Coordinates of C-alpha atoms (C1' of nucleotides) in Angstrom, one line a residue:
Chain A
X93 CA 94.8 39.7 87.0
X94 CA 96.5 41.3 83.9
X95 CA 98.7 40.2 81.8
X96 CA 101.8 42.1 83.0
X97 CA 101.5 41.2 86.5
X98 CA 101.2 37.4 84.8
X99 CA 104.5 37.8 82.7
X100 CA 106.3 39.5 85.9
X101 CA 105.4 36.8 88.1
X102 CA 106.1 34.2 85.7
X103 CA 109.7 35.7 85.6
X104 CA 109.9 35.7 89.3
X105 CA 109.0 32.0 89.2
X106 CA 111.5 31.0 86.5
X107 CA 114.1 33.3 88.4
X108 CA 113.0 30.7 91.7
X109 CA 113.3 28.0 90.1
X110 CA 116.8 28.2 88.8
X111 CA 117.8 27.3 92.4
X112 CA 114.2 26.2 94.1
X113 CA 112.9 22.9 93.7
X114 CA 109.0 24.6 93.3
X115 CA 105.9 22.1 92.8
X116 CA 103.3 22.9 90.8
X117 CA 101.1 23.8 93.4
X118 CA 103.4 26.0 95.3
X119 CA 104.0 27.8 91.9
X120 CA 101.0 28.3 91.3
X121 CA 100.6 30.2 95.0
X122 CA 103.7 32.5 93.7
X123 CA 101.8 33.0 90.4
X124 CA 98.6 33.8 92.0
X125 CA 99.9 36.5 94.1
X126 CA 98.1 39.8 94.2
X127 CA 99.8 42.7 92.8
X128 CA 99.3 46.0 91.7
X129 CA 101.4 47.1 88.5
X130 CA 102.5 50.9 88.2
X131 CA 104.8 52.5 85.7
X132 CA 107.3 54.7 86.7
X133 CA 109.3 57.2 85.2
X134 CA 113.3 57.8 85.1
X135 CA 114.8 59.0 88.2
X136 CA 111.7 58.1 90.5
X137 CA 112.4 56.8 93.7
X138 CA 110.0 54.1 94.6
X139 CA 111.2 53.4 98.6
X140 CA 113.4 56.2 99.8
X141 CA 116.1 55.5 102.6
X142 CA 114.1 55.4 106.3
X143 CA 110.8 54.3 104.8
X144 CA 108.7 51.8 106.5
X145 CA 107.4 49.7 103.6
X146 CA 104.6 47.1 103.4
X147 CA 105.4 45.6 100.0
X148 CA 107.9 44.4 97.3
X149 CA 108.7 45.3 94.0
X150 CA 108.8 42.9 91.5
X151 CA 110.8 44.7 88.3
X152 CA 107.9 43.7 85.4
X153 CA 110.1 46.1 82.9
X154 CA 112.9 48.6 83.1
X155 CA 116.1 48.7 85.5
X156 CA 115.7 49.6 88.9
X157 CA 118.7 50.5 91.3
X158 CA 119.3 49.9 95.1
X159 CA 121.1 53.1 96.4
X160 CA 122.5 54.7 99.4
X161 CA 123.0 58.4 100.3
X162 CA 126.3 59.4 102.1
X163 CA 125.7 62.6 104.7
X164 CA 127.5 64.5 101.8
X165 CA 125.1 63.7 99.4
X166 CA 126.8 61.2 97.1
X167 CA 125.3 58.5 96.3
X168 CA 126.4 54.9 96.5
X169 CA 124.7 51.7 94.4
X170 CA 124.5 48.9 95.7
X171 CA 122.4 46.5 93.1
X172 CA 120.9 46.9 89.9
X173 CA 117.7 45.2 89.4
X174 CA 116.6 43.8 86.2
X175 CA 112.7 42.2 85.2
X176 CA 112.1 39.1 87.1
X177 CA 114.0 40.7 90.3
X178 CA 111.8 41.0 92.9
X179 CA 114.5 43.5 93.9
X180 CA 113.6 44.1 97.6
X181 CA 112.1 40.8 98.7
X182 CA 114.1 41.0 102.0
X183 CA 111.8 44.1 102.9
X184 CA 109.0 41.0 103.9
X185 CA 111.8 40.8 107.3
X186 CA 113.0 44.1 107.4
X187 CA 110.5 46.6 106.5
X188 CA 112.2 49.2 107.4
X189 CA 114.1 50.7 104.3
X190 CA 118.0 51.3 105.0
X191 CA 118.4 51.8 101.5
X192 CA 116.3 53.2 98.6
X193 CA 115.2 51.9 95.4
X194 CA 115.2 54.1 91.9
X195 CA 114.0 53.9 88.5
X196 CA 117.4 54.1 85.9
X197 CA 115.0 53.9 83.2
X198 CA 110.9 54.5 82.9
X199 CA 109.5 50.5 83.8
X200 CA 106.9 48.9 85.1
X201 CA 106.7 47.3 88.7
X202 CA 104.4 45.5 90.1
X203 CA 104.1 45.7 94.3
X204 CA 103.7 43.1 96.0
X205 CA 102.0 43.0 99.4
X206 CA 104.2 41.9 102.3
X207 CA 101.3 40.0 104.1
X208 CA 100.5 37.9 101.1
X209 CA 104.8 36.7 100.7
X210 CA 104.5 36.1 104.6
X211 CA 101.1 34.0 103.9
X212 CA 102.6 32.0 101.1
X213 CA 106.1 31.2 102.9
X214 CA 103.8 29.8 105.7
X215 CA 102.0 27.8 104.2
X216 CA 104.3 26.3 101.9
X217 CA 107.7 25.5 103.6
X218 CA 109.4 25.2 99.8
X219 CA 108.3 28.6 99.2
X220 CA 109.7 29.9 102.4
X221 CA 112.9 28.8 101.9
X222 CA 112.7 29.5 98.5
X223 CA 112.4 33.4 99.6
X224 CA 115.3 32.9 102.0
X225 CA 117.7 31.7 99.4
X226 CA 116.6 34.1 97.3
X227 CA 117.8 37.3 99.8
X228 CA 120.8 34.6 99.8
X229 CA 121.8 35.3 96.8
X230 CA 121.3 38.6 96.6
X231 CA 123.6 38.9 99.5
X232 CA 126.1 37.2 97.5
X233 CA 125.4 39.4 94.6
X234 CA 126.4 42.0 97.0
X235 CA 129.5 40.1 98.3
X236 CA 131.0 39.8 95.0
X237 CA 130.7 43.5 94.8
X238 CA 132.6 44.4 98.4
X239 CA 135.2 42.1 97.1
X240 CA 135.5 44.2 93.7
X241 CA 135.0 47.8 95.7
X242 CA 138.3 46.4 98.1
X243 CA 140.5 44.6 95.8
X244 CA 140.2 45.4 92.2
X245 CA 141.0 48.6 90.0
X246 CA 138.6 51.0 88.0
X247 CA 138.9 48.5 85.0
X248 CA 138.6 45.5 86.6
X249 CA 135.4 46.9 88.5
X250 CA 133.7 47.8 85.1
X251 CA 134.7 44.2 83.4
X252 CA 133.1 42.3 86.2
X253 CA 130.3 44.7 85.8
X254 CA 129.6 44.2 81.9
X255 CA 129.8 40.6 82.3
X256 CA 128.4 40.1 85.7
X257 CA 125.1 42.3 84.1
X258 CA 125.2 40.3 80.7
X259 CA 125.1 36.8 82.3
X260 CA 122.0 37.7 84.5
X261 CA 120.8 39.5 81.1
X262 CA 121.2 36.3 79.5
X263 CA 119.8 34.2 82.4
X264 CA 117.0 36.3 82.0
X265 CA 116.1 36.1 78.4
X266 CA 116.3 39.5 78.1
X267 CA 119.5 39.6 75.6
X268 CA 123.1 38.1 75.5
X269 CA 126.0 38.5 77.0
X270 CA 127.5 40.2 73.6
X271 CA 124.9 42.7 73.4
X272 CA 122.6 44.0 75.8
X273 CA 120.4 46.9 76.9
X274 CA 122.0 48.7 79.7
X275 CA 120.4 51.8 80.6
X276 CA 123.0 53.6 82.9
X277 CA 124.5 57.1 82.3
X278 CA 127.9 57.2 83.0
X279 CA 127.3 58.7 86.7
X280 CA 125.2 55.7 87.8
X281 CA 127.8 53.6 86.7
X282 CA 130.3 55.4 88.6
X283 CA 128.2 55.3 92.0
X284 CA 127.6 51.5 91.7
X285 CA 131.8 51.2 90.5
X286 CA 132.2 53.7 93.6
X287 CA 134.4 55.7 91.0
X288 CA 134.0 59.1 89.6
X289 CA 131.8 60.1 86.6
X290 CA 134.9 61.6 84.9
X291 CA 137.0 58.1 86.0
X292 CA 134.2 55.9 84.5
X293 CA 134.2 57.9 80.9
X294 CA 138.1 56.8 80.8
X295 CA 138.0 53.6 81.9
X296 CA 135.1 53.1 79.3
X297 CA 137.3 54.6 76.7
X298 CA 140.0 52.5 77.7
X299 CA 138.1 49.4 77.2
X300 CA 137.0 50.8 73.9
X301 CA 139.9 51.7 72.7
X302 CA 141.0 48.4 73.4
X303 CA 138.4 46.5 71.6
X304 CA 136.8 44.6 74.0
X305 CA 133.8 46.2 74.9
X306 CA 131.8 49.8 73.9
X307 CA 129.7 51.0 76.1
X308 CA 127.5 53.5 73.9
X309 CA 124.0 55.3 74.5
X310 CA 122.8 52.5 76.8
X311 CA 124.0 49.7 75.3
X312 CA 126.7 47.3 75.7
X313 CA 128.5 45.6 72.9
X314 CA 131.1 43.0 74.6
X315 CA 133.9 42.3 71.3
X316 CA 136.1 40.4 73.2
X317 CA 134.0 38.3 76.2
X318 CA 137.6 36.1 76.9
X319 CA 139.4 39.2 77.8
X320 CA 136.6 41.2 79.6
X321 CA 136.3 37.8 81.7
X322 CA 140.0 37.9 82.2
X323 CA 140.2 41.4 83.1
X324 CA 137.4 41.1 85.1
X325 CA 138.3 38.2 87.0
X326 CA 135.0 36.8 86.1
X327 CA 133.9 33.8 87.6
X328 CA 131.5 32.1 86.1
X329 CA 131.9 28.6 88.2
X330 CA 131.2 30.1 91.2
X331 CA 128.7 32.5 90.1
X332 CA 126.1 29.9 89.2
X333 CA 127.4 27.6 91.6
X334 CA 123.9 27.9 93.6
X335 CA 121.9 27.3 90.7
X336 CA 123.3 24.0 89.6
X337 CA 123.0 22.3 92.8
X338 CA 119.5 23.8 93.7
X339 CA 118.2 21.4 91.3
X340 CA 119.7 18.5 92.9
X341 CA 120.1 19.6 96.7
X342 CA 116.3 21.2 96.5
X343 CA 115.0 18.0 96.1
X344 CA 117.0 16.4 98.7
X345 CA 116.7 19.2 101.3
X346 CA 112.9 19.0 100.6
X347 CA 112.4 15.5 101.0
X348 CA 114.0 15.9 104.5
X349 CA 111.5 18.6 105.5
Chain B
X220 CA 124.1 18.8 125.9
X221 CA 127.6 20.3 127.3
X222 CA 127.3 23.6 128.7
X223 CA 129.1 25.1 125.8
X224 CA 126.2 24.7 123.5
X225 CA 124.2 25.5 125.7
X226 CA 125.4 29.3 126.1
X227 CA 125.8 29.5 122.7
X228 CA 122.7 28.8 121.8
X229 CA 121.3 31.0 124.5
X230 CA 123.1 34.2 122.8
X231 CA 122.3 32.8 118.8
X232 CA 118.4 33.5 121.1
X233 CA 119.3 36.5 122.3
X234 CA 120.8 38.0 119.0
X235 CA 117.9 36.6 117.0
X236 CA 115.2 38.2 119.5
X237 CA 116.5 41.4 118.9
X238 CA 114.5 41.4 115.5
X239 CA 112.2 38.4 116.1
X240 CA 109.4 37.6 118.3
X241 CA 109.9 34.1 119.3
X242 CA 107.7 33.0 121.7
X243 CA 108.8 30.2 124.6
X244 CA 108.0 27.2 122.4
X245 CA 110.3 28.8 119.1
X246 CA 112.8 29.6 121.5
X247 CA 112.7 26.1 123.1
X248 CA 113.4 24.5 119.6
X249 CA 116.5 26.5 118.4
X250 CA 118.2 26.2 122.6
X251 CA 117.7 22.3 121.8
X252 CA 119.3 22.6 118.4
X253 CA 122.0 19.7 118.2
X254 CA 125.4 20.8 117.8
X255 CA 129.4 19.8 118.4
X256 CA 130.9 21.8 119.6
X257 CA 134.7 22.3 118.5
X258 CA 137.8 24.2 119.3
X259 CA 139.5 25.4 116.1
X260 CA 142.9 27.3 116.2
X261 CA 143.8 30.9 114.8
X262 CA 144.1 31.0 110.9
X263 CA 142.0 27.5 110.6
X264 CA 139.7 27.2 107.7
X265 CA 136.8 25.9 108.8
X266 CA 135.2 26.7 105.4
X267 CA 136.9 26.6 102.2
X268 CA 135.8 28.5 98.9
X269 CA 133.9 25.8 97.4
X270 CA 133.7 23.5 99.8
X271 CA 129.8 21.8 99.7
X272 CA 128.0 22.5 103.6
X273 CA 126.2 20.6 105.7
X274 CA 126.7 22.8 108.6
X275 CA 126.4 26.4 109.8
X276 CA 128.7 27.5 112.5
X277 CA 127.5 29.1 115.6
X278 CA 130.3 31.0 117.0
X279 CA 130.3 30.5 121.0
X280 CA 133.8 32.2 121.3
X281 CA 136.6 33.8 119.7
X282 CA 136.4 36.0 116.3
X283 CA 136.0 34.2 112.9
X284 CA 136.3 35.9 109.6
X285 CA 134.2 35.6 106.1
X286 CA 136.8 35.8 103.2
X287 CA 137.1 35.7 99.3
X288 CA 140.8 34.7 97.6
X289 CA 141.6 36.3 94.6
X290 CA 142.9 34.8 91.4
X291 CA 146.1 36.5 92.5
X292 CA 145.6 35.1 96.1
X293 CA 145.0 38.7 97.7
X294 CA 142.4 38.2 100.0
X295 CA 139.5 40.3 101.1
X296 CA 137.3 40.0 104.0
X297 CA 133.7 40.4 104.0
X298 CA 132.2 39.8 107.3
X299 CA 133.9 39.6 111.0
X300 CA 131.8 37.3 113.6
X301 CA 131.9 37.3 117.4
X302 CA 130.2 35.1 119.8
X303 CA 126.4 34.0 119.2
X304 CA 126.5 34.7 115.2
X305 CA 125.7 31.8 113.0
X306 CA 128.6 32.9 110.8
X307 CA 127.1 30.9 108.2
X308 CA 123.3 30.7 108.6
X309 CA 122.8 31.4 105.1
X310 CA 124.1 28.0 103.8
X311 CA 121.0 26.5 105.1
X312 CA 119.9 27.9 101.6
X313 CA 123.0 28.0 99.7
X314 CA 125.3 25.3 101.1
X315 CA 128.3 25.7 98.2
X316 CA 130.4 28.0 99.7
X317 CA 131.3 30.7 97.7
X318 CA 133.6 32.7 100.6
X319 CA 135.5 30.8 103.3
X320 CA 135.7 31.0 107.1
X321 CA 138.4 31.2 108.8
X322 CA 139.7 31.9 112.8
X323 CA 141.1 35.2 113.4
X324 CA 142.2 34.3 116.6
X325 CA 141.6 30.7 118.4
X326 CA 138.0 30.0 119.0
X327 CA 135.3 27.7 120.3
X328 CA 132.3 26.7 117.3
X329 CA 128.6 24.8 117.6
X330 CA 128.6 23.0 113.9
X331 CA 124.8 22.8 113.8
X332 CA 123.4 20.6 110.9
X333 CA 121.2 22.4 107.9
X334 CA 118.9 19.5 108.7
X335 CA 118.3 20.6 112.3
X336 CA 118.1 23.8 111.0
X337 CA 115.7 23.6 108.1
X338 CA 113.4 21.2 110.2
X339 CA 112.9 23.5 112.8
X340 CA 112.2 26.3 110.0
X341 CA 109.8 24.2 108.6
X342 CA 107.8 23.3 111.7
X343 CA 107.8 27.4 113.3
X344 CA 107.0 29.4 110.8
X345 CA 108.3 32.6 113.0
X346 CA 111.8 30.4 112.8
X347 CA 111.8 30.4 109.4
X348 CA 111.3 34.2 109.3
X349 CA 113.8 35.1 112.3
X350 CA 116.5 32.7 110.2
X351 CA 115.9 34.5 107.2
X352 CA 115.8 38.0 108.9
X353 CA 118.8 37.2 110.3
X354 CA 120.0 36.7 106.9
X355 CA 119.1 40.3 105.7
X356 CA 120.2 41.8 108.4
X357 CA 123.8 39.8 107.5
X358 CA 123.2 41.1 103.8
X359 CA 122.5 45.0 105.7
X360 CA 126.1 44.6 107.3
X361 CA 127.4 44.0 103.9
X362 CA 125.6 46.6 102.1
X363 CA 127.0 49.2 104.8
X364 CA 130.6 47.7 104.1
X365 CA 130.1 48.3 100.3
X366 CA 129.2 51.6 100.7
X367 CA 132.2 52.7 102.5
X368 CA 134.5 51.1 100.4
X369 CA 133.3 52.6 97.7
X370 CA 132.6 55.8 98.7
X371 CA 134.5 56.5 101.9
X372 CA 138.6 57.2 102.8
X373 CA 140.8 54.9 104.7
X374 CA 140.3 56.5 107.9
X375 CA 136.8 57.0 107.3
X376 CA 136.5 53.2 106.7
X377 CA 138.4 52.3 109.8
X378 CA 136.7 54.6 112.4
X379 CA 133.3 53.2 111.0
X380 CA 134.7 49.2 111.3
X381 CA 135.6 50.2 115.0
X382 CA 132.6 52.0 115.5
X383 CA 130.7 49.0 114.5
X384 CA 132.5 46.4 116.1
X385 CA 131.8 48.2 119.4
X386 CA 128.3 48.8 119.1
X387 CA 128.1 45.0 117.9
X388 CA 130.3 43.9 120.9
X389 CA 128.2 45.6 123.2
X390 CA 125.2 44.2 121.9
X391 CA 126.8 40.8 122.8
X392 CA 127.4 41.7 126.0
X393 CA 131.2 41.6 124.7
X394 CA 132.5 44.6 125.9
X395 CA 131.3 48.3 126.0
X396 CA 131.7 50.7 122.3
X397 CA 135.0 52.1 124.5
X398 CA 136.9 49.6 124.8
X399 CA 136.6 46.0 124.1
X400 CA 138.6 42.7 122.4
X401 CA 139.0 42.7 119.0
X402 CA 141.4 40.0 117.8
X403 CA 142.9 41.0 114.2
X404 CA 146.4 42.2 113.2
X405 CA 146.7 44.8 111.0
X406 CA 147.2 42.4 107.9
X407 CA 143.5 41.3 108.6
X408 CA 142.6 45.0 109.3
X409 CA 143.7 45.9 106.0
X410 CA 142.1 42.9 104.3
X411 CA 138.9 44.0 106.0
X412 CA 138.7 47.6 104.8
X413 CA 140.3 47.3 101.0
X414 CA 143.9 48.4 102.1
X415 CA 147.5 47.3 102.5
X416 CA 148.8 46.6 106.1
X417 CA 151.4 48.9 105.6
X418 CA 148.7 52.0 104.9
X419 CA 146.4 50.7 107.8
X420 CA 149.2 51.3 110.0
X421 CA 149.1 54.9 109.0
X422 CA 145.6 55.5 109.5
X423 CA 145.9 53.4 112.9
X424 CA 148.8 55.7 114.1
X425 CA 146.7 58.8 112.6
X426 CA 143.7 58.0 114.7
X427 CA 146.3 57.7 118.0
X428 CA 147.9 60.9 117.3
X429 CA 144.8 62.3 117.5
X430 CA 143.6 61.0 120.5
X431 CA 140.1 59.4 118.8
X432 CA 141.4 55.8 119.0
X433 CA 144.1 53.4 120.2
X434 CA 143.9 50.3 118.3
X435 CA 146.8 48.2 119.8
X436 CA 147.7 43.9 120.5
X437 CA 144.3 43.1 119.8
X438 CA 142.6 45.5 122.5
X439 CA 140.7 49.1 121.0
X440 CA 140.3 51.9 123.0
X441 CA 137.9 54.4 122.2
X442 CA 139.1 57.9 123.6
X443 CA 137.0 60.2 121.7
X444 CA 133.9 58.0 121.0
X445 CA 132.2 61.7 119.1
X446 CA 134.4 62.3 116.6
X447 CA 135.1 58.3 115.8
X448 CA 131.4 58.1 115.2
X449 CA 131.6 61.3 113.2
X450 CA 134.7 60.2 110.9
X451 CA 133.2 56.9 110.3
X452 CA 129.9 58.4 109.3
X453 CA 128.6 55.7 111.6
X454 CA 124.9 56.3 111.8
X455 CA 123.6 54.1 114.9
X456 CA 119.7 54.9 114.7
X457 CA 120.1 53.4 110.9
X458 CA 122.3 50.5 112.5
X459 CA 120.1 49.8 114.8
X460 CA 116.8 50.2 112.4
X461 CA 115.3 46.8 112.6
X462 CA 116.0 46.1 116.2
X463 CA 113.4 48.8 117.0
X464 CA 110.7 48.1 115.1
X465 CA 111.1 44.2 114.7
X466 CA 110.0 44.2 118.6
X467 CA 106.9 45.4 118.0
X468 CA 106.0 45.3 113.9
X469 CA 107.2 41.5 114.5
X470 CA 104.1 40.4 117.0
X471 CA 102.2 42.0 114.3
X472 CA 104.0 39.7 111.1
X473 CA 103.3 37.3 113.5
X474 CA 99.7 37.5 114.3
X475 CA 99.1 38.0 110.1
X476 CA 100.5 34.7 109.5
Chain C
dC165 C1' 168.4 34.4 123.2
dG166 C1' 167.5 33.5 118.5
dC167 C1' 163.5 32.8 115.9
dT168 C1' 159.3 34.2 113.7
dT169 C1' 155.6 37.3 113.3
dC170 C1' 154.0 41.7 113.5
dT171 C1' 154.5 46.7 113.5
dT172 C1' 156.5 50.9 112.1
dT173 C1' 158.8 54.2 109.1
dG174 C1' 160.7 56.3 104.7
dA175 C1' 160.9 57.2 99.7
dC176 C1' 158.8 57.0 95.6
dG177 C1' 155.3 55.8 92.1
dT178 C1' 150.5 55.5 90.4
dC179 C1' 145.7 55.4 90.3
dC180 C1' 142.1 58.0 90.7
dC181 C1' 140.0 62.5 92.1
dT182 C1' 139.2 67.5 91.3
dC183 C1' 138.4 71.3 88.7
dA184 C1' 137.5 73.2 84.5
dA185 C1' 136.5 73.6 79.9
dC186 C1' 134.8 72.0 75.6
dT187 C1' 131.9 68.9 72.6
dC188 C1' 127.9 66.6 71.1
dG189 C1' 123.1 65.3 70.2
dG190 C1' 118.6 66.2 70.8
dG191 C1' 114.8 68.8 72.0
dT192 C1' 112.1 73.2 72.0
dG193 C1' 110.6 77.5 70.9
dG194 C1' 110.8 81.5 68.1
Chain D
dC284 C1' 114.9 76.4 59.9
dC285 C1' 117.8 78.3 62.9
dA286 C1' 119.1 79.7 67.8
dC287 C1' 119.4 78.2 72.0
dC288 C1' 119.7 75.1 75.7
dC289 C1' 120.4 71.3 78.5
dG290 C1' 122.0 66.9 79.9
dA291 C1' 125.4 63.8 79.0
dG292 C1' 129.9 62.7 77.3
dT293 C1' 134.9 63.9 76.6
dT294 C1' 139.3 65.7 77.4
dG295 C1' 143.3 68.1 79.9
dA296 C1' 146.2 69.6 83.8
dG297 C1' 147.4 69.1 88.4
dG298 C1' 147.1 67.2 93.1
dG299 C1' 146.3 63.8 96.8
dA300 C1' 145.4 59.4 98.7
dC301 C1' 147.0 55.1 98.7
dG302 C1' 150.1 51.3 96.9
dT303 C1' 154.8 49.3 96.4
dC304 C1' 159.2 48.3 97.9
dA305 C1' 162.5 47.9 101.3
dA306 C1' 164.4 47.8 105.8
dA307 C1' 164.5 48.7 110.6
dG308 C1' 162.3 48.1 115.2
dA309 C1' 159.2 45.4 118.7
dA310 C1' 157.2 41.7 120.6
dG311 C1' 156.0 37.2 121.6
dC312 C1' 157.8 32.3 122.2
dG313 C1' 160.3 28.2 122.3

DNA sequence: CGCTTCTTTGACGTCCCTCAACTCGGGTGG
DNA sequence: CCACCCGAGTTGAGGGACGTCAAAGAAGCG
């Protein structure tokens, strides 16, 4: 096994474990899965909408984006992926891709057979539900983001956005919430804001402008973190509400397995 | 065991088979889940945004709602539930509730304990997948409503919801796609698709005038079934993409575990 | 029959889209 | 080293979809 499979995996543990109660054996299954890493370029489209897929994609490098295509041909995101996201994990249930999954910037994934995630969750119940609560959160990932689309205004989208993307950054180890490597044009943002390329530049100079965040050449500098929270309506309570408990209630909901 | 339980049980089997194998044995363990079974009246919370779970609610009659309060106490709606959902099923994994539920109209739930739930997980594998299958496919709903409302007009957005709820109702065995029971003023309507009431009035009375749909005192009639589907953008093979295959690529999953 | 709740309608404002042009930086080839 | 080009970012003008505010019907219900 090489050494970037090793660091992704790692990742995916440490991502696991910030909500999964994971013994050391049962680690050690998620560490010794078999994968097979592969660089990608910008723009590739690793599962494309109506695919039947056999395996996940663990991000080892890079951002990677879940998308949909309208009948039009616009394009809708629904998730950004960052290293340590095994970004289409619910795939192991339903193979059959409704959306697809793109590279935002060149990175390295490794794929992850379904048949070996389906052999591990069996044989260890922890890692099982580990997997579920996984997809769990990703669906509230998603949640937060329908809220956003239906209530909130261009600004407020892009806030939530910048901080929502710092914190997991940060979570991560992969920079901080003040500054952080963000490697979106200005379209991609506007298809995962569900605004227009020409809207997103504004609202981007707007928050500029205003001094509390620049958004330049694929990076984010957050000046002000108070008042992009505020104008957000970032809530960061609730948004690691799963991971504080995990630690407590995974041991409990273990023990009673 | 009332009789209640019993048949709500019986269609929480029915929906999960739709995607799952389960064999008689699987399907023997969730019908002898325990459960109360409760009446709750329209506009109860049954869960509250931050409320700590112990439960998952099986809905055996009536229409509950999934909602998110704003700071500003606007509220948006993220998921709609009929009979045999597990409205919840999720916080088996993730029992602080980050959205509420709520009763759109009055309505008979099965509280069914995590405990029951994660024990039977643990001792059938095929369970534990079909539970967190059921999950993704919750999280597909919820990718499909995030497209739209980012990327889709008000009437689009509507004929899509009615579309859905159809299909979805006729899967129940709820009603047929023309017409069927769908208990939700136009306040909820417009919480539901990211608008005001007094807009989703307008796109209502739009869609009468032009004899596609009548959406009146809780009761939708589909007139022109086409050209609902077509506005919507509702495409049914994709809706339906797991169903399909789960039948047969799920005795395979199965048989690899 | 009077109350509440819900629906419907009008007038007006605003947020965001559309279309179109211009700018900028960085690469590439002559 | 300059000419060109290309993708991405920026800006302006005008329009349309949807929100806001306000008030008048309907419709259920005690």
């Amino acid at each position: 096994m090489g050494i970037v499979e090793d660091q992704a995996l790692s990742a995916f543990v440490r991502r696991l474990k910030l909500r999964s109660d994971l013994n050391a054996e049962e680690q050690q299954a998620i560490l010794a899965l078999p994968g097979q890493v592969r660089g990608v370029v910008r723009n590739q489209e690793i599962v494309r909408p109506g695919d039947l897929t056999t395996k996940s994609h663990l991000v080892a490098n890079g951002l990677l984006v879940r998308f949909d295509r309208l009948q039009d041909g616009r394009r809708a995101n629904t998730a950004l992926h960052i290293a340590g996201d095994m970004c289409d994990l619910y795939s192991v249930v339903t193979p059959i891709a409704e959306s697809g999954i793109a590279a935002l910037s060149d990175a390295i994934v490794v794929d992850v057979p379904h048949k070996a995630l389906q052999a591990i969750a069996a044989k260890f119940p922890a890692v099982a539900l580990a997997f579920w609560r996984d997809t769990a959160v990703d669906a509230a990932t998603l949640r937060t983001r329908t809220v956003n689309l239906g209530r909130m205004d261009a600004t407020a989208r892009l806030a939530h956005l910048l901080c929502e993307m710092g914190h997991r950054m940060e979570v991560a180890q992969l920079g901080s919430q003040y500054s952080y490597h963000f490697h979106v044009n200005q379209e991609q943002l506007a298809d995962t804001l569900g605004l227009t390329a020409v809207h997103t530049n504004r609202v981007l100079k707007a928050l500029r402008k205003a001094g509390v965040a620049d958004v330049k050449g694929h990076h984010v500098n957050v000046l002000d973190l108070d008042r992009l929270t505020s104008i957000g309506g970032f809530d960061l309570p609730q948004w690691d509400s799963q991971t504080k408990l995990a630690s407590r209630a995974g041991r409990t909901l273990r023990s009673r397995i």
